[in-house]
XYZ file of C-alpha atoms in Angstrom:
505
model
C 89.920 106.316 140.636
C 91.481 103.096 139.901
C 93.778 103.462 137.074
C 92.089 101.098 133.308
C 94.142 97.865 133.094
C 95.419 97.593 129.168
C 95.147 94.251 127.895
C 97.251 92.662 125.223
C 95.542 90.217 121.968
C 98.314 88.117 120.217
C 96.074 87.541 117.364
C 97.000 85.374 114.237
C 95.481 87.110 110.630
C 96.241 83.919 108.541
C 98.062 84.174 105.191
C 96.331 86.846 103.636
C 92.780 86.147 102.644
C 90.625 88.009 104.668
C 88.331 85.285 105.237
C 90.258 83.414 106.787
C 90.637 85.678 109.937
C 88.668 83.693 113.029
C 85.379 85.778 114.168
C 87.397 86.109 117.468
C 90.083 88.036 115.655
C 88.054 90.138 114.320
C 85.845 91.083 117.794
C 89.504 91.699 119.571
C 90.324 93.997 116.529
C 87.371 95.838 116.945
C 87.850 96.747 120.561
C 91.735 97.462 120.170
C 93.076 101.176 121.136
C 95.857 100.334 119.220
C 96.810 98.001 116.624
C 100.486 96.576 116.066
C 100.860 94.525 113.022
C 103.105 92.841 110.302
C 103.672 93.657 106.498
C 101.945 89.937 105.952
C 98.749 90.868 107.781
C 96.434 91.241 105.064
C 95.909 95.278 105.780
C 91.976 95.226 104.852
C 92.329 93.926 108.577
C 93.090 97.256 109.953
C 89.270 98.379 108.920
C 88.123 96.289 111.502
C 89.659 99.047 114.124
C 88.877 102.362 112.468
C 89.452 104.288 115.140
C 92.681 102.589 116.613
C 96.311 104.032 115.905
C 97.823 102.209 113.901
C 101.458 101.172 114.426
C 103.423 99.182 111.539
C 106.135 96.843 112.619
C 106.815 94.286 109.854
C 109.760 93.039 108.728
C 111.626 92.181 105.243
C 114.616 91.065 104.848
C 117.487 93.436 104.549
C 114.641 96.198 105.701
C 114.153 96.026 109.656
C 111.591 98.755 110.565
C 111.614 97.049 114.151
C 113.980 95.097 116.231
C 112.065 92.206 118.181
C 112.758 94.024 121.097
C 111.292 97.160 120.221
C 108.135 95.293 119.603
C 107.956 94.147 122.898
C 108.971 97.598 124.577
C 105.736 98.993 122.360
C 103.520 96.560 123.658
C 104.515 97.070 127.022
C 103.788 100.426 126.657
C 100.396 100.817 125.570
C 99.095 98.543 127.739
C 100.663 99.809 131.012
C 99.176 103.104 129.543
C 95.573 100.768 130.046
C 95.048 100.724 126.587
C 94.124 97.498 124.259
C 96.264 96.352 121.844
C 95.933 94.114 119.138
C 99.265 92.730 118.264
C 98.441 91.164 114.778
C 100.798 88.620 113.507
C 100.603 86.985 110.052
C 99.412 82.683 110.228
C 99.081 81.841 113.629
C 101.336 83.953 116.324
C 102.441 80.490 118.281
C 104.025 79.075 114.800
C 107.030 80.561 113.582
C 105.394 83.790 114.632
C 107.821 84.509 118.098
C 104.526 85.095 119.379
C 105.724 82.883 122.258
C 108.743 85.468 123.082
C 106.676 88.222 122.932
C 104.012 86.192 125.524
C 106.661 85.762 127.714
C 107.698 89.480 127.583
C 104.010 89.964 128.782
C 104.137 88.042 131.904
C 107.378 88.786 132.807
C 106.038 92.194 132.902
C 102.318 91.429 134.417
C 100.458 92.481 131.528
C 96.843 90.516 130.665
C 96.741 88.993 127.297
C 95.325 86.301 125.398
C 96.543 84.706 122.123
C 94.079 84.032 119.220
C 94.885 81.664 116.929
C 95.191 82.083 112.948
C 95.297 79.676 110.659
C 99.505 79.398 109.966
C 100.135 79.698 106.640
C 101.251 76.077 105.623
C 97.997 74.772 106.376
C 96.012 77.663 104.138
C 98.695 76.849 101.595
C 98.567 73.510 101.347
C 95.085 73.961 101.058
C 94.932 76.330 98.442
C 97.095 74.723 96.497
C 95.156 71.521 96.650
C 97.948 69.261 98.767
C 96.718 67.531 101.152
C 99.468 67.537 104.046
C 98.377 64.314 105.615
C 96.665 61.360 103.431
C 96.316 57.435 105.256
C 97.711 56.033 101.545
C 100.763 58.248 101.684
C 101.360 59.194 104.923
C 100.357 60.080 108.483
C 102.997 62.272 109.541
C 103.907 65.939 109.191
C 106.951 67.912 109.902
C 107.038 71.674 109.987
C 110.281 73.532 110.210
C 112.077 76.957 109.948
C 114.412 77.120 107.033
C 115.298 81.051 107.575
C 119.050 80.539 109.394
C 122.309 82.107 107.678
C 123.096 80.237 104.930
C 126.659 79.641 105.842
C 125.523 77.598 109.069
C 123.990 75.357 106.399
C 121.133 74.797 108.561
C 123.401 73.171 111.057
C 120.963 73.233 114.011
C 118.484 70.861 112.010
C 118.456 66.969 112.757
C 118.618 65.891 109.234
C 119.022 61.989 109.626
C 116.157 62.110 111.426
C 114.144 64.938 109.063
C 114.439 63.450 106.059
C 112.929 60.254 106.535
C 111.312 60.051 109.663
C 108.166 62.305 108.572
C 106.336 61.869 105.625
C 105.557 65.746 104.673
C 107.819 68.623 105.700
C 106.954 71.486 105.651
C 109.527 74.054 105.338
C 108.580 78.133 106.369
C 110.739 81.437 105.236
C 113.459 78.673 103.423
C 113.631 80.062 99.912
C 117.124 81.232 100.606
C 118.221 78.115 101.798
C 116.416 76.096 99.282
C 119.398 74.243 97.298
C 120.845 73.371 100.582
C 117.555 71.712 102.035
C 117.427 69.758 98.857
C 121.153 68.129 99.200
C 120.186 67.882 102.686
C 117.625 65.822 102.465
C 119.178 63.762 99.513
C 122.269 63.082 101.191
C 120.670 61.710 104.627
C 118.299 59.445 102.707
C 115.296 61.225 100.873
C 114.277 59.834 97.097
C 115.914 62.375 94.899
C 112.338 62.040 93.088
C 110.785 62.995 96.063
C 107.779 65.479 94.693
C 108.201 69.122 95.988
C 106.467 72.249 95.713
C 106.943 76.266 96.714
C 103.811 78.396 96.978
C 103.938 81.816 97.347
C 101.586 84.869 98.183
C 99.269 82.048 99.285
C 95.444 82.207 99.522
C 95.760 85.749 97.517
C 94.386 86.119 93.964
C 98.682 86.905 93.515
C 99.146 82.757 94.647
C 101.283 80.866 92.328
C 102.308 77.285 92.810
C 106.184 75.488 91.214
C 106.279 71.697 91.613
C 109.385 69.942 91.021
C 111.217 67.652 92.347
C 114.345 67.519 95.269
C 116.695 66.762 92.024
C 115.207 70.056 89.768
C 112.878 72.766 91.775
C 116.002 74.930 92.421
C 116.937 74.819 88.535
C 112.944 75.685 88.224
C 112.760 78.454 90.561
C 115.636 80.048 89.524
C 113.924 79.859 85.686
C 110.976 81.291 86.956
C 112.647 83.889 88.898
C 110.309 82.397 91.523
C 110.996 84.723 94.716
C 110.069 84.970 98.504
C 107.814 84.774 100.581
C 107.005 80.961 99.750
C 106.641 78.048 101.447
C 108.318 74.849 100.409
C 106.081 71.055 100.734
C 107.957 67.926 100.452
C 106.401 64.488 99.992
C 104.131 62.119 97.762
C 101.202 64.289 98.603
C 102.093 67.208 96.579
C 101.734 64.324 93.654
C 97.728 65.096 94.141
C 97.834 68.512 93.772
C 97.268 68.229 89.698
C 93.578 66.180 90.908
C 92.914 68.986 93.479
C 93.574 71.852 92.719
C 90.783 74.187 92.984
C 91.878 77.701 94.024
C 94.216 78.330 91.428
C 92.039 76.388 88.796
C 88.909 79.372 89.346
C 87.949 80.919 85.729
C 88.888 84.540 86.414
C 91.799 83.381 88.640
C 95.238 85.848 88.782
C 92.838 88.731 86.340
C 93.677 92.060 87.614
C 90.072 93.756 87.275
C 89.805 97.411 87.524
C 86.883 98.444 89.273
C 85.615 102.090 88.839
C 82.323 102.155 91.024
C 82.248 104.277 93.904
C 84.653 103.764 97.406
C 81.580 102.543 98.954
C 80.174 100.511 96.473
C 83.307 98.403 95.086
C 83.218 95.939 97.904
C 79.913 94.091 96.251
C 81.608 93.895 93.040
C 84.784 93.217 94.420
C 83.606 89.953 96.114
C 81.814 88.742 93.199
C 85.216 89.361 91.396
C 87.070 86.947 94.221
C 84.943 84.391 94.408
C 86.192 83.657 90.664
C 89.222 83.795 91.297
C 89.994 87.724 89.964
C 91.726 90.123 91.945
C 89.676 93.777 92.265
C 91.964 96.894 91.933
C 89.642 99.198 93.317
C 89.961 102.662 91.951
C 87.011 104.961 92.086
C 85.998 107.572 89.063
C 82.917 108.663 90.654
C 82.505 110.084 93.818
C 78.889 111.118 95.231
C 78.483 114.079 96.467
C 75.300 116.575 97.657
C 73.506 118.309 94.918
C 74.400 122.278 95.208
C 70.594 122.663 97.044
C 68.206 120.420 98.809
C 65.126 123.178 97.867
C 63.800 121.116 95.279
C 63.993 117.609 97.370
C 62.942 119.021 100.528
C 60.008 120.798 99.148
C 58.453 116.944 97.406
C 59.464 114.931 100.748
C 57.141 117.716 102.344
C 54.207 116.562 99.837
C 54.779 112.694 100.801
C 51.369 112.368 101.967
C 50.081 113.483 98.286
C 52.517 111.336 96.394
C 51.423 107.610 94.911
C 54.450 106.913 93.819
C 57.928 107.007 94.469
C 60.775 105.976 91.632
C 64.388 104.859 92.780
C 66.495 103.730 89.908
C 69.937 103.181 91.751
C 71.213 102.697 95.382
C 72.767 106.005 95.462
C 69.175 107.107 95.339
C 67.763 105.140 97.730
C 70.507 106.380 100.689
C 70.487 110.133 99.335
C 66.421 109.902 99.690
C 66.537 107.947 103.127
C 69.175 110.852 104.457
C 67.505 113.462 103.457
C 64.140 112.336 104.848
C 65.500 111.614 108.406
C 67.611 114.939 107.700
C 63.838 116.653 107.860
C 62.429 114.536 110.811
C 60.767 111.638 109.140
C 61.306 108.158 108.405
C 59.819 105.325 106.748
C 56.282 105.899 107.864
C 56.377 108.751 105.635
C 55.882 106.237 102.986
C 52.785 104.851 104.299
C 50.085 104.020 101.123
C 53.070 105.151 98.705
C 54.139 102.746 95.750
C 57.796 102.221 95.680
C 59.193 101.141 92.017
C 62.628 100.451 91.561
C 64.966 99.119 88.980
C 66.421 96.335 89.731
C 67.437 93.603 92.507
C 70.161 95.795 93.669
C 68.310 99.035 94.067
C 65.553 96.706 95.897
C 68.246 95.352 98.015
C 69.770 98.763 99.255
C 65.594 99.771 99.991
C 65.886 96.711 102.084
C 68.292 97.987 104.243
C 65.681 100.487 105.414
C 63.163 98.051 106.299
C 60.927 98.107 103.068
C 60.133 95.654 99.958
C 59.469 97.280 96.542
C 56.128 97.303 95.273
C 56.776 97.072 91.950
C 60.044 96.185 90.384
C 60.981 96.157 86.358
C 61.784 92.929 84.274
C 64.100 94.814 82.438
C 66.721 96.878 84.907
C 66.727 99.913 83.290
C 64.877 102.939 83.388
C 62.644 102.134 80.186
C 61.463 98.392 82.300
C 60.191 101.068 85.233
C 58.292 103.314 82.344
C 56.920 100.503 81.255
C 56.110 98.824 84.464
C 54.448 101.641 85.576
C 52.477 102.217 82.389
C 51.114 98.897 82.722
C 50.387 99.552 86.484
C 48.571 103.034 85.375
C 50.064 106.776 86.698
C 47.429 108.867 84.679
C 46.608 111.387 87.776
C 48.927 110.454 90.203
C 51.680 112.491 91.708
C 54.905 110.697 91.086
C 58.130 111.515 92.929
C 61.451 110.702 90.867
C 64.920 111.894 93.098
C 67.507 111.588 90.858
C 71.399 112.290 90.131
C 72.209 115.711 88.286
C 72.778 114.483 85.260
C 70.305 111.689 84.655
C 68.269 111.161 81.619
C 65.203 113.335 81.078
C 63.476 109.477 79.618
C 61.743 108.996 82.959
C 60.140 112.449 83.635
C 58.958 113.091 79.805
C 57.603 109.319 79.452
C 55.371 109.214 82.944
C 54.139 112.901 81.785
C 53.176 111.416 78.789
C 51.279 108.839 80.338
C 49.085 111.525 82.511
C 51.032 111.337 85.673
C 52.257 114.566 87.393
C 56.241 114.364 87.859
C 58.259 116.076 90.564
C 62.340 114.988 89.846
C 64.025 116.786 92.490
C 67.816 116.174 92.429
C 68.706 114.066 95.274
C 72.598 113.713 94.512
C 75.157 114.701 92.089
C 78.166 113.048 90.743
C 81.842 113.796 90.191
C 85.411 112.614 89.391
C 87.750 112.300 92.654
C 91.248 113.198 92.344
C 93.421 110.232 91.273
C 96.808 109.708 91.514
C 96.996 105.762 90.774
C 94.833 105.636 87.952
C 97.408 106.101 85.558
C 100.541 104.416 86.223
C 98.151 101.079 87.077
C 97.682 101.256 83.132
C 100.592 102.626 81.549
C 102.326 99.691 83.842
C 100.564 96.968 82.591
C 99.146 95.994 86.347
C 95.307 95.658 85.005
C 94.311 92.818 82.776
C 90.333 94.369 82.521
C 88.464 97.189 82.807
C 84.755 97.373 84.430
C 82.681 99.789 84.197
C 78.509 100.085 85.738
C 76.942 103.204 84.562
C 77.670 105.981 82.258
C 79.353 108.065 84.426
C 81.957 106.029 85.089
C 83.062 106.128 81.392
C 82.506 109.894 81.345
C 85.068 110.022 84.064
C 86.786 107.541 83.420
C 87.626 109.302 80.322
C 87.670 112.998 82.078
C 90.803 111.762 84.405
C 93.331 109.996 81.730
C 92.663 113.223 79.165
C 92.627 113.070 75.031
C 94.621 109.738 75.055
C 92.541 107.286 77.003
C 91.563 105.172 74.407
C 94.879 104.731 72.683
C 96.282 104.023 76.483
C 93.645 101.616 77.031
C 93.323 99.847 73.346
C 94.768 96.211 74.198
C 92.955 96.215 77.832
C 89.176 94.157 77.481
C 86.144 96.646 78.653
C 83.126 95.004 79.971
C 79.771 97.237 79.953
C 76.958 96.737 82.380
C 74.143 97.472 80.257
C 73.359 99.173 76.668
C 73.834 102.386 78.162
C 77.065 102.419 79.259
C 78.098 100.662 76.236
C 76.669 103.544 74.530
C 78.841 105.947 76.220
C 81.607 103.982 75.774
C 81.238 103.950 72.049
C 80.634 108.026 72.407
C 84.420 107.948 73.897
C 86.312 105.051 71.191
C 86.229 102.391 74.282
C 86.208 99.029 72.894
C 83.493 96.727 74.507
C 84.492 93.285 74.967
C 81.393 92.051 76.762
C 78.502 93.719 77.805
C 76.046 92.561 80.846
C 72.782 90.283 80.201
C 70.799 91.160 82.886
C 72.194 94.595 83.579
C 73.573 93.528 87.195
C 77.185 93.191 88.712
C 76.024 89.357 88.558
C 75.394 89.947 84.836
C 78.445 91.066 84.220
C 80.869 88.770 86.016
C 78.860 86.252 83.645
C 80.270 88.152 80.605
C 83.404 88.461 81.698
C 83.508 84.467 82.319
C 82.179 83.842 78.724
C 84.470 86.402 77.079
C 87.453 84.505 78.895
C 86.108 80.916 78.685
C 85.841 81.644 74.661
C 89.738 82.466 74.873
């Protein structure tokens, strides 16, 4: 049997926002054996190959987990072994990246690969910082250029009569170190001592901050700001336009640390909601879904489908704990057949969507009273209605349809409980969250449950946003202030709060 060939992907991740990875990246991730990567690869990357090893090579300065050589060796060796590897490289692995050397290592050796491009960081950057590299009334001509050499070599290799006025924008990579010296560089063979410059660092992340100056003051700024590594250092009239286009860094929620307490598999939603203002989302889970202790009660009302009318879902941890449990017992969606699905809200609807079915009926108000009184209006007197539900959910829905003349059947469907934490904590006590989200009752409850007798006091100066008037009443129950609390009851609803709580301020 012919032995597998192992084939080598020299992939570029970009700067660090994970949209910015190309869709070819992300295909070669996903078909990797192995992944090697950098400590600037942004690691929600690594997803992409769940069931790869994983093998971390990055580099920081005075902290070399891998010599360039050893790189190479472990590429060679997991693809003579016929394995794919994805060797993923911060920006683009051609720029600054030694991508090139560790090509060359490839076909020296006779190894297949093929090199992806990223987008390098300068250009993402630039971009996010609103300067425009290249502009026909400033200039048509662009420089990039390593800064990272020894200090006391005083960047000797570098041309600078010709650098510093023969481009219009330079760009310089990995130069913080060396920044006073590329500023009396460039001075002293000819560049305007006004010459605008700026130093961005942690671009493209919700972490991105921007320091303009000039070649005459940005090192007196940066070392006032304490402004440190990894950065990237523009030079030219273009960073002048920066203040006009600025957009990234300009974003309402932009540099809020947001605690977000849904479930693991439900803060991604929220979480991009949260980004696309400009937040970043420190996930950290106080609910965890779990099976309820028996399935008796569920499995015996999926077995009287065919004699239910209707069928209640008020969440989307419903929805995929009643879908599971019905393909569990050997049916599917055609179980469903002449059965009136009512849900809560747009969300719930969306996560029935995912099994191939529209809601029938859908409340105006997204909580559980707007479904009473949906289905009041729609008439249940006689009918057999089906309500799975968490453990510890409200008796409201059960008494009120009973009222009304319907016949009930709430099997629980799932249960709830608080994970074990370790991070929770010290995110507070260290100041690292600048809000606090919470979606449903339980998340207070456990919320609360983890951080013990003190969590209010610990949490006092932090703002709380609520989803809806439930959770804000739990949060009262517990001495939680409420700075905002959702209008509709959706995630949508409340990122709106939270922008009118902090547009107000």
């Amino acid at each position: 049997m012919a032995h597998k060939r192992g084939k080598v992907y020299l992939i570029g991740a970009g700067p660090g926002d994970p949209g910015l990875l190309t869709l070819k990246g992300q295909a070669c991730l996903r078909q990797a054996d192995v992944v090697v990567y950098d400590y600037l690869a942004n690691p929600a990357f690594l997803d992409e190959a769940p069931e790869a090893e994983k093998i971390y090579v990055g580099k920081r300065k005075g902290l070399h987990h891998y010599p360039q050589d050893k790189i190479n060796e472990l590429l060679l060796e997991h693809a003579r072994a016929g394995k794919v590897v994805a060797r993923l490289k911060g920006g683009d692995p051609f720029v600054f990246g030694r991508g090139g050397e560790e090509a060359l290592e490839l076909v020296e050796a006779g190894i297949d690969f093929e090199v992806v491009p990223g987008v390098t960081s300068a250009v993402a950057a630039a971009a996010y910082a609103g300067i425009p590299m290249t502009h026909r009334e400033h200039t048509t001509t662009l420089g990039f250029i390593t800064g990272h050499e020894d200090p006391a070599k005083k960047l000797s290799r570098l041309d600078w009569e010709k650098i510093s006025t023969s481009m219009g924008t330079l760009v310089f990579y990995m130069g913080m170190a060396n920044l006073e010296n590329i500023c009396e560089q460039l001075v002293a063979h000819g560049r305007a001592a006004e010459t605008p410059v700026a130093v961005v660092r942690w671009a493209t992340t919700p972490r991105q901050e921007t320091l303009t100056g000039t070649l005459a003051d940005i090192v007196s700024k940066v070392r006032s700001a304490d402004f440190k590594p990894p950065a990237l250092i523009f030079v030219g009239e273009v960073v002048g336009l920066r203040d006009a286009l600025r957009w990234f860094d300009n974003r309402p929620l932009f540099g809020k640390r947001v605690l977000v307490t849904r479930t693991a598999a439900q803060a991604g939603a929220f979480g991009n909601l949260l980004l696309e203002q400009g937040a970043e989302a420190l996930s950290c889970p106080v609910i965890e879904i779990v099976p309820p202790q028996s399935y008796a009660e569920l499995d015996a009302a999926l077995s009287e489908l065919a004699a239910t009318d209707v069928l209640v879902l008020t969440s989307a941890n419903a929805v995929e704990a009643f879908f599971k449990r019905l393909v569990a017992n050997g049916d599917d969606v055609r179980a469903l057949h002449g059965v009136c699905v009512a849900v809560v809200g747009p969300k719930t609807a969306e996560a029935l969507q995912q099994y191939g079915l529209q809601p029938d009926l859908m409340a105006d108000d997204y909580r559980a009273e707007g479904v009473i009184d949906a289905l009041r209006t729609r008439g249940v007197t006689g009918q057999r209605v089906l309500y799975p539900r968490a453990e510890l959910a409200r008796e409201l829905i059960p008494k009120a349809l009973a009222e009304a003349g319907a016949e009930v059947h709430a099997p629980v469907a799932y249960s709830s409980r608080a994970p074990r934490s370790d991070n929770l904590r010290p995110l507070l006590e260290d100041g690292q969250v600048d809000a606090i989200t919470f979606t449903s009752s339980s998340t207070v409850d456990n919320f609360v449950a983890m951080l013990g007798e003190d969590a209010a006091q610990l949490v006092s100066a932090i703002p709380m946003f609520s989803i809806g008037p439930l959770t804000s009443d739990t949060m009262r129950k517990h001495k939680l202030a409420i700075a905002a609390e959702a209008d509709p009851s959706t995630l949508e609803g409340m990122v709106a709060a939270m922008l009118a709580y902090y547009a107000q301020r």
